[in-house]
mmCIF file with all atom_site columns, C-alpha atoms in Angstrom:
data_model
loop_
_atom_site.group_PDB
_atom_site.id
_atom_site.type_symbol
_atom_site.label_atom_id
_atom_site.label_alt_id
_atom_site.label_comp_id
_atom_site.label_asym_id
_atom_site.label_entity_id
_atom_site.label_seq_id
_atom_site.pdbx_PDB_ins_code
_atom_site.Cartn_x
_atom_site.Cartn_y
_atom_site.Cartn_z
_atom_site.occupancy
_atom_site.B_iso_or_equiv
_atom_site.pdbx_formal_charge
_atom_site.auth_seq_id
_atom_site.auth_comp_id
_atom_site.auth_asym_id
_atom_site.auth_atom_id
_atom_site.pdbx_PDB_model_num
ATOM 1   C CA . MET Z 1 1   ? -35.514 24.813 -20.426 1.00 48.00 ? 1   MET Z CA 1
ATOM 2   C CA . LEU Z 1 2   ? -31.896 25.176 -19.552 1.00 40.00 ? 2   LEU Z CA 1
ATOM 3   C CA . ARG Z 1 3   ? -32.585 27.138 -16.408 1.00 50.00 ? 3   ARG Z CA 1
ATOM 4   C CA . ALA Z 1 4   ? -34.983 24.353 -15.293 1.00 43.00 ? 4   ALA Z CA 1
ATOM 5   C CA . THR Z 1 5   ? -32.481 21.678 -15.976 1.00 42.00 ? 5   THR Z CA 1
ATOM 6   C CA . THR Z 1 6   ? -29.695 23.722 -14.044 1.00 41.00 ? 6   THR Z CA 1
ATOM 7   C CA . LEU Z 1 7   ? -32.108 24.237 -11.026 1.00 40.00 ? 7   LEU Z CA 1
ATOM 8   C CA . LEU Z 1 8   ? -32.951 20.528 -10.942 1.00 44.00 ? 8   LEU Z CA 1
ATOM 9   C CA . LEU Z 1 9   ? -29.457 19.563 -11.065 1.00 43.00 ? 9   LEU Z CA 1
ATOM 10  C CA . ALA Z 1 10  ? -28.486 21.965 -8.354  1.00 45.00 ? 10  ALA Z CA 1
ATOM 11  C CA . SER Z 1 11  ? -31.371 20.831 -6.192  1.00 49.00 ? 11  SER Z CA 1
ATOM 12  C CA . PHE Z 1 12  ? -30.314 17.160 -6.711  1.00 46.00 ? 12  PHE Z CA 1
ATOM 13  C CA . LEU Z 1 13  ? -26.716 17.887 -5.691  1.00 44.00 ? 13  LEU Z CA 1
ATOM 14  C CA . LEU Z 1 14  ? -27.809 19.853 -2.646  1.00 48.00 ? 14  LEU Z CA 1
ATOM 15  C CA . VAL Z 1 15  ? -30.086 16.878 -1.555  1.00 50.00 ? 15  VAL Z CA 1
ATOM 16  C CA . PHE Z 1 16  ? -27.927 13.911 -2.260  1.00 47.00 ? 16  PHE Z CA 1
ATOM 17  C CA . GLY Z 1 17  ? -24.608 15.617 -2.091  1.00 46.00 ? 17  GLY Z CA 1
ATOM 18  C CA . ALA Z 1 18  ? -21.694 15.730 -4.461  1.00 46.00 ? 18  ALA Z CA 1
ATOM 19  C CA . PRO Z 1 19  ? -17.938 15.158 -4.285  1.00 48.00 ? 19  PRO Z CA 1
ATOM 20  C CA . ALA Z 1 20  ? -16.235 18.340 -2.912  1.00 46.00 ? 20  ALA Z CA 1
ATOM 21  C CA . PRO Z 1 21  ? -13.895 18.485 -5.842  1.00 46.00 ? 21  PRO Z CA 1
ATOM 22  C CA . LEU Z 1 22  ? -16.718 18.621 -8.287  1.00 47.00 ? 22  LEU Z CA 1
ATOM 23  C CA . LEU Z 1 23  ? -18.302 21.550 -6.870  1.00 57.00 ? 23  LEU Z CA 1
ATOM 24  C CA . TRP Z 1 24  ? -15.525 23.569 -5.154  1.00 76.00 ? 24  TRP Z CA 1
ATOM 25  C CA . ALA Z 1 25  ? -12.150 22.696 -6.840  1.00 87.00 ? 25  ALA Z CA 1
ATOM 26  C CA . VAL Z 1 26  ? -10.056 25.671 -7.389  1.00 91.00 ? 26  VAL Z CA 1
ATOM 27  C CA . ASP Z 1 27  ? -6.735  26.353 -9.496  1.00 91.00 ? 27  ASP Z CA 1
ATOM 28  C CA . TYR Z 1 28  ? -4.019  28.310 -7.697  1.00 92.00 ? 28  TYR Z CA 1
ATOM 29  C CA . LEU Z 1 29  ? -1.497  29.778 -10.022 1.00 91.00 ? 29  LEU Z CA 1
ATOM 30  C CA . VAL Z 1 30  ? 2.165   30.083 -9.485  1.00 90.00 ? 30  VAL Z CA 1
ATOM 31  C CA . ILE Z 1 31  ? 4.725   31.891 -11.609 1.00 89.00 ? 31  ILE Z CA 1
ATOM 32  C CA . ASP Z 1 32  ? 8.460   31.421 -11.483 1.00 79.00 ? 32  ASP Z CA 1
ATOM 33  C CA . ASN Z 1 33  ? 8.934   34.967 -10.118 1.00 69.00 ? 33  ASN Z CA 1
ATOM 34  C CA . ASN Z 1 34  ? 12.321  34.632 -8.106  1.00 76.00 ? 34  ASN Z CA 1
ATOM 35  C CA . GLY Z 1 35  ? 10.381  34.837 -4.800  1.00 74.00 ? 35  GLY Z CA 1
ATOM 36  C CA . PRO Z 1 36  ? 7.093   35.479 -3.048  1.00 76.00 ? 36  PRO Z CA 1
ATOM 37  C CA . THR Z 1 37  ? 4.548   38.060 -4.667  1.00 83.00 ? 37  THR Z CA 1
ATOM 38  C CA . GLY Z 1 38  ? 2.080   38.459 -2.018  1.00 88.00 ? 38  GLY Z CA 1
ATOM 39  C CA . GLY Z 1 39  ? -0.425  37.223 -4.442  1.00 91.00 ? 39  GLY Z CA 1
ATOM 40  C CA . ASP Z 1 40  ? -3.523  35.219 -3.893  1.00 93.00 ? 40  ASP Z CA 1
ATOM 41  C CA . GLY Z 1 41  ? -3.145  32.663 -6.763  1.00 93.00 ? 41  GLY Z CA 1
ATOM 42  C CA . THR Z 1 42  ? -5.616  34.099 -9.241  1.00 93.00 ? 42  THR Z CA 1
ATOM 43  C CA . ALA Z 1 43  ? -4.766  35.177 -12.780 1.00 91.00 ? 43  ALA Z CA 1
ATOM 44  C CA . GLY Z 1 44  ? -2.822  38.519 -12.748 1.00 90.00 ? 44  GLY Z CA 1
ATOM 45  C CA . ASP Z 1 45  ? -2.056  37.935 -8.966  1.00 92.00 ? 45  ASP Z CA 1
ATOM 46  C CA . GLU Z 1 46  ? -0.219  34.674 -9.027  1.00 93.00 ? 46  GLU Z CA 1
ATOM 47  C CA . PHE Z 1 47  ? 1.978   33.350 -6.101  1.00 94.00 ? 47  PHE Z CA 1
ATOM 48  C CA . GLY Z 1 48  ? 5.585   33.665 -6.777  1.00 93.00 ? 48  GLY Z CA 1
ATOM 49  C CA . THR Z 1 49  ? 6.722   30.250 -5.387  1.00 93.00 ? 49  THR Z CA 1
ATOM 50  C CA . ILE Z 1 50  ? 5.203   26.983 -4.664  1.00 93.00 ? 50  ILE Z CA 1
ATOM 51  C CA . THR Z 1 51  ? 6.216   27.445 -0.972  1.00 94.00 ? 51  THR Z CA 1
ATOM 52  C CA . GLU Z 1 52  ? 4.093   30.671 -0.989  1.00 94.00 ? 52  GLU Z CA 1
ATOM 53  C CA . ALA Z 1 53  ? 1.193   28.908 -2.514  1.00 95.00 ? 53  ALA Z CA 1
ATOM 54  C CA . LEU Z 1 54  ? 1.349   26.019 0.160   1.00 95.00 ? 54  LEU Z CA 1
ATOM 55  C CA . ALA Z 1 55  ? 1.539   28.631 2.915   1.00 95.00 ? 55  ALA Z CA 1
ATOM 56  C CA . ASN Z 1 56  ? -1.375  30.919 1.874   1.00 95.00 ? 56  ASN Z CA 1
ATOM 57  C CA . ALA Z 1 57  ? -3.869  29.101 -0.372  1.00 94.00 ? 57  ALA Z CA 1
ATOM 58  C CA . PRO Z 1 58  ? -6.889  27.329 1.562   1.00 94.00 ? 58  PRO Z CA 1
ATOM 59  C CA . LEU Z 1 59  ? -5.960  24.099 -0.315  1.00 94.00 ? 59  LEU Z CA 1
ATOM 60  C CA . ALA Z 1 60  ? -8.579  21.330 -0.293  1.00 93.00 ? 60  ALA Z CA 1
ATOM 61  C CA . PRO Z 1 61  ? -8.904  17.924 -2.068  1.00 93.00 ? 61  PRO Z CA 1
ATOM 62  C CA . GLY Z 1 62  ? -9.509  18.464 -5.645  1.00 93.00 ? 62  GLY Z CA 1
ATOM 63  C CA . ASP Z 1 63  ? -7.689  21.763 -5.762  1.00 95.00 ? 63  ASP Z CA 1
ATOM 64  C CA . ARG Z 1 64  ? -4.731  22.159 -8.259  1.00 95.00 ? 64  ARG Z CA 1
ATOM 65  C CA . ILE Z 1 65  ? -1.326  24.291 -7.846  1.00 95.00 ? 65  ILE Z CA 1
ATOM 66  C CA . VAL Z 1 66  ? -0.640  25.295 -11.541 1.00 95.00 ? 66  VAL Z CA 1
ATOM 67  C CA . LEU Z 1 67  ? 2.814   26.068 -12.382 1.00 94.00 ? 67  LEU Z CA 1
ATOM 68  C CA . ALA Z 1 68  ? 3.897   28.283 -15.140 1.00 94.00 ? 68  ALA Z CA 1
ATOM 69  C CA . ALA Z 1 69  ? 6.915   27.252 -17.203 1.00 94.00 ? 69  ALA Z CA 1
ATOM 70  C CA . GLY Z 1 70  ? 10.234  27.792 -15.305 1.00 92.00 ? 70  GLY Z CA 1
ATOM 71  C CA . SER Z 1 71  ? 12.467  26.214 -12.600 1.00 91.00 ? 71  SER Z CA 1
ATOM 72  C CA . TYR Z 1 72  ? 11.471  26.234 -8.985  1.00 92.00 ? 72  TYR Z CA 1
ATOM 73  C CA . SER Z 1 73  ? 14.566  25.620 -7.058  1.00 89.00 ? 73  SER Z CA 1
ATOM 74  C CA . ASP Z 1 74  ? 15.964  25.920 -3.487  1.00 87.00 ? 74  ASP Z CA 1
ATOM 75  C CA . VAL Z 1 75  ? 16.839  29.482 -4.146  1.00 89.00 ? 75  VAL Z CA 1
ATOM 76  C CA . HIS Z 1 76  ? 13.238  30.541 -3.461  1.00 90.00 ? 76  HIS Z CA 1
ATOM 77  C CA . GLU Z 1 77  ? 11.527  27.234 -2.413  1.00 91.00 ? 77  GLU Z CA 1
ATOM 78  C CA . THR Z 1 78  ? 11.622  25.647 0.994   1.00 90.00 ? 78  THR Z CA 1
ATOM 79  C CA . PHE Z 1 79  ? 12.115  21.800 0.599   1.00 87.00 ? 79  PHE Z CA 1
ATOM 80  C CA . PRO Z 1 80  ? 10.468  19.559 1.145   1.00 88.00 ? 80  PRO Z CA 1
ATOM 81  C CA . LEU Z 1 81  ? 7.234   20.790 -0.316  1.00 89.00 ? 81  LEU Z CA 1
ATOM 82  C CA . ASN Z 1 82  ? 4.431   19.163 1.625   1.00 90.00 ? 82  ASN Z CA 1
ATOM 83  C CA . ILE Z 1 83  ? 1.400   18.652 -0.627  1.00 91.00 ? 83  ILE Z CA 1
ATOM 84  C CA . PRO Z 1 84  ? -1.950  18.456 1.155   1.00 92.00 ? 84  PRO Z CA 1
ATOM 85  C CA . GLU Z 1 85  ? -4.240  15.519 0.796   1.00 90.00 ? 85  GLU Z CA 1
ATOM 86  C CA . GLY Z 1 86  ? -5.974  15.299 -2.734  1.00 90.00 ? 86  GLY Z CA 1
ATOM 87  C CA . VAL Z 1 87  ? -3.941  18.296 -4.262  1.00 92.00 ? 87  VAL Z CA 1
ATOM 88  C CA . THR Z 1 88  ? -2.650  18.074 -7.799  1.00 91.00 ? 88  THR Z CA 1
ATOM 89  C CA . VAL Z 1 89  ? 0.473   19.928 -8.793  1.00 92.00 ? 89  VAL Z CA 1
ATOM 90  C CA . VAL Z 1 90  ? 0.327   20.591 -12.523 1.00 93.00 ? 90  VAL Z CA 1
ATOM 91  C CA . GLY Z 1 91  ? 3.348   22.026 -14.757 1.00 92.00 ? 91  GLY Z CA 1
ATOM 92  C CA . ALA Z 1 92  ? 3.588   23.324 -18.084 1.00 93.00 ? 92  ALA Z CA 1
ATOM 93  C CA . GLY Z 1 93  ? 5.124   20.303 -19.627 1.00 90.00 ? 93  GLY Z CA 1
ATOM 94  C CA . VAL Z 1 94  ? 8.102   18.332 -18.567 1.00 87.00 ? 94  VAL Z CA 1
ATOM 95  C CA . ALA Z 1 95  ? 10.466  20.193 -20.817 1.00 90.00 ? 95  ALA Z CA 1
ATOM 96  C CA . ASN Z 1 96  ? 9.217   23.418 -19.510 1.00 92.00 ? 96  ASN Z CA 1
ATOM 97  C CA . THR Z 1 97  ? 8.571   23.035 -15.708 1.00 91.00 ? 97  THR Z CA 1
ATOM 98  C CA . THR Z 1 98  ? 11.133  21.686 -13.101 1.00 88.00 ? 98  THR Z CA 1
ATOM 99  C CA . ILE Z 1 99  ? 10.973  21.417 -9.611  1.00 88.00 ? 99  ILE Z CA 1
ATOM 100 C CA . ASP Z 1 100 ? 14.808  21.537 -8.597  1.00 87.00 ? 100 ASP Z CA 1
ATOM 101 C CA . ALA Z 1 101 ? 15.711  20.291 -5.121  1.00 84.00 ? 101 ALA Z CA 1
ATOM 102 C CA . MET Z 1 102 ? 19.390  19.358 -6.306  1.00 82.00 ? 102 MET Z CA 1
ATOM 103 C CA . GLY Z 1 103 ? 20.662  22.167 -4.056  1.00 79.00 ? 103 GLY Z CA 1
ATOM 104 C CA . ALA Z 1 104 ? 18.549  21.174 -0.935  1.00 76.00 ? 104 ALA Z CA 1
ATOM 105 C CA . SER Z 1 105 ? 19.447  18.257 1.278   1.00 72.00 ? 105 SER Z CA 1
ATOM 106 C CA . ALA Z 1 106 ? 15.675  17.274 1.589   1.00 74.00 ? 106 ALA Z CA 1
ATOM 107 C CA . THR Z 1 107 ? 12.944  15.251 -0.315  1.00 79.00 ? 107 THR Z CA 1
ATOM 108 C CA . ALA Z 1 108 ? 11.562  17.279 -3.005  1.00 79.00 ? 108 ALA Z CA 1
ATOM 109 C CA . LEU Z 1 109 ? 7.791   16.633 -2.584  1.00 79.00 ? 109 LEU Z CA 1
ATOM 110 C CA . ILE Z 1 110 ? 5.909   14.905 0.144   1.00 82.00 ? 110 ILE Z CA 1
ATOM 111 C CA . PHE Z 1 111 ? 2.347   14.012 -0.705  1.00 80.00 ? 111 PHE Z CA 1
ATOM 112 C CA . ASP Z 1 112 ? 0.054   13.508 2.347   1.00 76.00 ? 112 ASP Z CA 1
ATOM 113 C CA . ASN Z 1 113 ? -2.672  11.405 0.554   1.00 75.00 ? 113 ASN Z CA 1
ATOM 114 C CA . GLN Z 1 114 ? -4.187  10.857 -2.836  1.00 80.00 ? 114 GLN Z CA 1
ATOM 115 C CA . GLY Z 1 115 ? -2.761  13.586 -4.998  1.00 83.00 ? 115 GLY Z CA 1
ATOM 116 C CA . ALA Z 1 116 ? -1.409  13.943 -8.214  1.00 85.00 ? 116 ALA Z CA 1
ATOM 117 C CA . LEU Z 1 117 ? 1.748   15.307 -10.076 1.00 87.00 ? 117 LEU Z CA 1
ATOM 118 C CA . GLN Z 1 118 ? 1.357   16.165 -13.770 1.00 88.00 ? 118 GLN Z CA 1
ATOM 119 C CA . ASP Z 1 119 ? 3.383   17.622 -16.733 1.00 89.00 ? 119 ASP Z CA 1
ATOM 120 C CA . LEU Z 1 120 ? 6.696   18.517 -14.914 1.00 87.00 ? 120 LEU Z CA 1
ATOM 121 C CA . ALA Z 1 121 ? 10.101  17.269 -14.133 1.00 86.00 ? 121 ALA Z CA 1
ATOM 122 C CA . VAL Z 1 122 ? 11.548  16.688 -10.620 1.00 86.00 ? 122 VAL Z CA 1
ATOM 123 C CA . LEU Z 1 123 ? 15.259  16.805 -9.767  1.00 82.00 ? 123 LEU Z CA 1
ATOM 124 C CA . PRO Z 1 124 ? 16.006  15.573 -6.329  1.00 74.00 ? 124 PRO Z CA 1
ATOM 125 C CA . HIS Z 1 125 ? 18.890  16.086 -4.185  1.00 67.00 ? 125 HIS Z CA 1
ATOM 126 C CA . ALA Z 1 126 ? 21.653  13.133 -4.835  1.00 63.00 ? 126 ALA Z CA 1
ATOM 127 C CA . VAL Z 1 127 ? 21.107  11.519 -1.469  1.00 57.00 ? 127 VAL Z CA 1
ATOM 128 C CA . SER Z 1 128 ? 17.541  12.008 -1.111  1.00 60.00 ? 128 SER Z CA 1
ATOM 129 C CA . THR Z 1 129 ? 13.951  11.175 -2.514  1.00 62.00 ? 129 THR Z CA 1
ATOM 130 C CA . ALA Z 1 130 ? 12.283  12.840 -5.357  1.00 64.00 ? 130 ALA Z CA 1
ATOM 131 C CA . VAL Z 1 131 ? 8.753   12.151 -4.153  1.00 67.00 ? 131 VAL Z CA 1
ATOM 132 C CA . LEU Z 1 132 ? 7.557   10.719 -0.891  1.00 61.00 ? 132 LEU Z CA 1
ATOM 133 C CA . VAL Z 1 133 ? 4.064   9.475  -0.541  1.00 60.00 ? 133 VAL Z CA 1
ATOM 134 C CA . SER Z 1 134 ? 2.680   9.398  2.864   1.00 59.00 ? 134 SER Z CA 1
ATOM 135 C CA . GLY Z 1 135 ? -0.706  7.673  2.362   1.00 62.00 ? 135 GLY Z CA 1
ATOM 136 C CA . SER Z 1 136 ? -2.463  5.492  -0.223  1.00 57.00 ? 136 SER Z CA 1
ATOM 137 C CA . SER Z 1 137 ? -1.642  6.575  -3.772  1.00 62.00 ? 137 SER Z CA 1
ATOM 138 C CA . ILE Z 1 138 ? -0.401  9.386  -6.106  1.00 63.00 ? 138 ILE Z CA 1
ATOM 139 C CA . ASP Z 1 139 ? -1.202  9.671  -9.841  1.00 65.00 ? 139 ASP Z CA 1
ATOM 140 C CA . PHE Z 1 140 ? 1.785   10.478 -11.826 1.00 64.00 ? 140 PHE Z CA 1
ATOM 141 C CA . SER Z 1 141 ? 0.939   11.765 -15.450 1.00 63.00 ? 141 SER Z CA 1
ATOM 142 C CA . ALA Z 1 142 ? 3.739   12.915 -17.757 1.00 57.00 ? 142 ALA Z CA 1
ATOM 143 C CA . VAL Z 1 143 ? 6.283   13.365 -14.835 1.00 64.00 ? 143 VAL Z CA 1
ATOM 144 C CA . ARG Z 1 144 ? 10.077  12.838 -15.281 1.00 62.00 ? 144 ARG Z CA 1
ATOM 145 C CA . CYS Z 1 145 ? 12.266  12.329 -12.181 1.00 57.00 ? 145 CYS Z CA 1
ATOM 146 C CA . SER Z 1 146 ? 15.921  12.599 -12.962 1.00 55.00 ? 146 SER Z CA 1
ATOM 147 C CA . PHE Z 1 147 ? 18.850  11.334 -10.680 1.00 46.00 ? 147 PHE Z CA 1
ATOM 148 C CA . LEU Z 1 148 ? 22.075  13.196 -11.421 1.00 45.00 ? 148 LEU Z CA 1
#
């Protein structure tokens, strides 16, 4: 019975379509590793920086860049971090994950369109912007932007 239901659902989705994020969304993992790792973003082969993930992951709407606890700063990141359309950046909690652009003279994050930022803190440069949205909307969930 389960197999028949699964086949029926798969057939329905093939005929009528389904949103891409529903079928194909991928999590790309990043660890605070003090530099690129040459990984592919999978468990045990994580990217070492957000910059490395953005340069190498085939990101599509619905995908997530999942950050391990740590500080992602201009020492190993290249700011601004340009987040593609529909991509979500997820941290390990606002007290545990920080995108720190205080040493860079650029905006911390630029979202192309309809993405999300969840469970992390953003520290922008004193004369710059924390998050720039170039499109319609961004979902902020449990995000702290500090201005020092």
